[in-house]
Amino acid sequence: MTDRGDGAVTFAVKYLEQTDKDTLPVDRIWNDTQDPLLRLVTCGGSFNDDTGHYEDNIIVYAALVSGSGR
């Protein structure tokens, strides 16, 4: 990734979790933090042919390891 000044920044994945779409942990995803963090939310789990959607979300949490990130 690049920051606002076009400098490279590197994030390392710390952990991931799989949750039901109905129980998305918004308090962990969109909370304020002191340090730059990256959160990626995507679809996962079983695919429901009836609805055309995946039943879960995969959430990846990553922390800044190099670069300013500000």
PDB file of C-alpha atoms in Angstrom:
ATOM      1  CA  MET A   1       0.000   0.000   0.000  1.00  0.00           C
ATOM      2  CA  THR A   2       0.992   3.655  -0.195  1.00  0.00           C
ATOM      3  CA  ASP A   3       0.234   6.423   2.263  1.00  0.00           C
ATOM      4  CA  ARG A   4      -0.981   9.920   1.438  1.00  0.00           C
ATOM      5  CA  GLY A   5       2.568  10.975   0.638  1.00  0.00           C
ATOM      6  CA  ASP A   6       3.005   8.080  -1.818  1.00  0.00           C
ATOM      7  CA  GLY A   7       5.344   6.307   0.612  1.00  0.00           C
ATOM      8  CA  ALA A   8       5.133   2.544   0.900  1.00  0.00           C
ATOM      9  CA  VAL A   9       3.552   1.065   4.014  1.00  0.00           C
ATOM     10  CA  THR A  10       3.486  -2.587   5.032  1.00  0.00           C
ATOM     11  CA  PHE A  11       0.884  -4.314   7.169  1.00  0.00           C
ATOM     12  CA  ALA A  12       1.130  -7.795   8.692  1.00  0.00           C
ATOM     13  CA  VAL A  13      -1.916  -9.942   9.363  1.00  0.00           C
ATOM     14  CA  LYS A  14      -2.369 -10.464  13.101  1.00  0.00           C
ATOM     15  CA  TYR A  15      -5.494 -12.622  13.028  1.00  0.00           C
ATOM     16  CA  LEU A  16      -8.664 -13.375  11.142  1.00  0.00           C
ATOM     17  CA  GLU A  17     -12.109 -14.487  12.108  1.00  0.00           C
ATOM     18  CA  GLN A  18     -15.145 -15.908  10.388  1.00  0.00           C
ATOM     19  CA  THR A  19     -18.521 -14.693  11.623  1.00  0.00           C
ATOM     20  CA  ASP A  20     -22.136 -15.070  10.637  1.00  0.00           C
ATOM     21  CA  LYS A  21     -23.307 -12.042   8.638  1.00  0.00           C
ATOM     22  CA  ASP A  22     -25.954 -11.415  11.310  1.00  0.00           C
ATOM     23  CA  THR A  23     -23.310 -11.093  14.057  1.00  0.00           C
ATOM     24  CA  LEU A  24     -20.721  -8.863  12.395  1.00  0.00           C
ATOM     25  CA  PRO A  25     -18.513  -7.524  15.244  1.00  0.00           C
ATOM     26  CA  VAL A  26     -18.799  -3.836  14.349  1.00  0.00           C
ATOM     27  CA  ASP A  27     -17.243  -2.784  17.669  1.00  0.00           C
ATOM     28  CA  ARG A  28     -13.993  -4.577  16.727  1.00  0.00           C
ATOM     29  CA  ILE A  29     -14.014  -3.531  13.074  1.00  0.00           C
ATOM     30  CA  TRP A  30     -14.813   0.174  13.320  1.00  0.00           C
ATOM     31  CA  ASN A  31     -13.340   1.126  16.678  1.00  0.00           C
ATOM     32  CA  ASP A  32     -10.814   3.925  17.161  1.00  0.00           C
ATOM     33  CA  THR A  33      -7.228   2.834  17.690  1.00  0.00           C
ATOM     34  CA  GLN A  34      -3.984   4.545  18.668  1.00  0.00           C
ATOM     35  CA  ASP A  35      -1.984   2.750  15.968  1.00  0.00           C
ATOM     36  CA  PRO A  36      -2.708   2.389  12.242  1.00  0.00           C
ATOM     37  CA  LEU A  37      -4.631  -0.827  11.615  1.00  0.00           C
ATOM     38  CA  LEU A  38      -6.063  -2.382   8.495  1.00  0.00           C
ATOM     39  CA  ARG A  39      -9.281  -4.369   8.512  1.00  0.00           C
ATOM     40  CA  LEU A  40     -10.537  -6.260   5.493  1.00  0.00           C
ATOM     41  CA  VAL A  41     -14.070  -7.654   5.420  1.00  0.00           C
ATOM     42  CA  THR A  42     -15.086 -10.076   2.676  1.00  0.00           C
ATOM     43  CA  CYS A  43     -17.582 -12.861   2.071  1.00  0.00           C
ATOM     44  CA  GLY A  44     -16.934 -16.432   3.145  1.00  0.00           C
ATOM     45  CA  GLY A  45     -18.389 -19.606   4.515  1.00  0.00           C
ATOM     46  CA  SER A  46     -21.066 -21.603   2.747  1.00  0.00           C
ATOM     47  CA  PHE A  47     -22.709 -20.263  -0.388  1.00  0.00           C
ATOM     48  CA  ASN A  48     -26.499 -20.160  -0.203  1.00  0.00           C
ATOM     49  CA  ASP A  49     -27.874 -20.967  -3.654  1.00  0.00           C
ATOM     50  CA  ASP A  50     -31.341 -19.739  -2.662  1.00  0.00           C
ATOM     51  CA  THR A  51     -30.185 -16.230  -1.720  1.00  0.00           C
ATOM     52  CA  GLY A  52     -27.135 -16.035  -3.986  1.00  0.00           C
ATOM     53  CA  HIS A  53     -24.955 -14.936  -1.060  1.00  0.00           C
ATOM     54  CA  TYR A  54     -22.299 -16.350   1.225  1.00  0.00           C
ATOM     55  CA  GLU A  55     -23.539 -16.920   4.767  1.00  0.00           C
ATOM     56  CA  ASP A  56     -20.493 -15.593   6.641  1.00  0.00           C
ATOM     57  CA  ASN A  57     -17.967 -12.779   6.647  1.00  0.00           C
ATOM     58  CA  ILE A  58     -14.217 -13.239   6.871  1.00  0.00           C
ATOM     59  CA  ILE A  59     -12.507 -10.402   8.743  1.00  0.00           C
ATOM     60  CA  VAL A  60      -8.753  -9.882   8.524  1.00  0.00           C
ATOM     61  CA  TYR A  61      -6.997  -7.644  11.052  1.00  0.00           C
ATOM     62  CA  ALA A  62      -3.535  -6.314  10.179  1.00  0.00           C
ATOM     63  CA  ALA A  63      -1.094  -3.990  11.956  1.00  0.00           C
ATOM     64  CA  LEU A  64       1.374  -1.539  10.462  1.00  0.00           C
ATOM     65  CA  VAL A  65       4.919  -2.919  10.474  1.00  0.00           C
ATOM     66  CA  SER A  66       6.750  -0.361   8.309  1.00  0.00           C
ATOM     67  CA  GLY A  67       6.120   3.090   6.888  1.00  0.00           C
ATOM     68  CA  SER A  68       4.318   5.983   8.511  1.00  0.00           C
ATOM     69  CA  GLY A  69       0.740   5.014   7.652  1.00  0.00           C
ATOM     70  CA  ARG A  70      -0.470   8.513   8.444  1.00  0.00           C
TER      71      ARG A  70
END
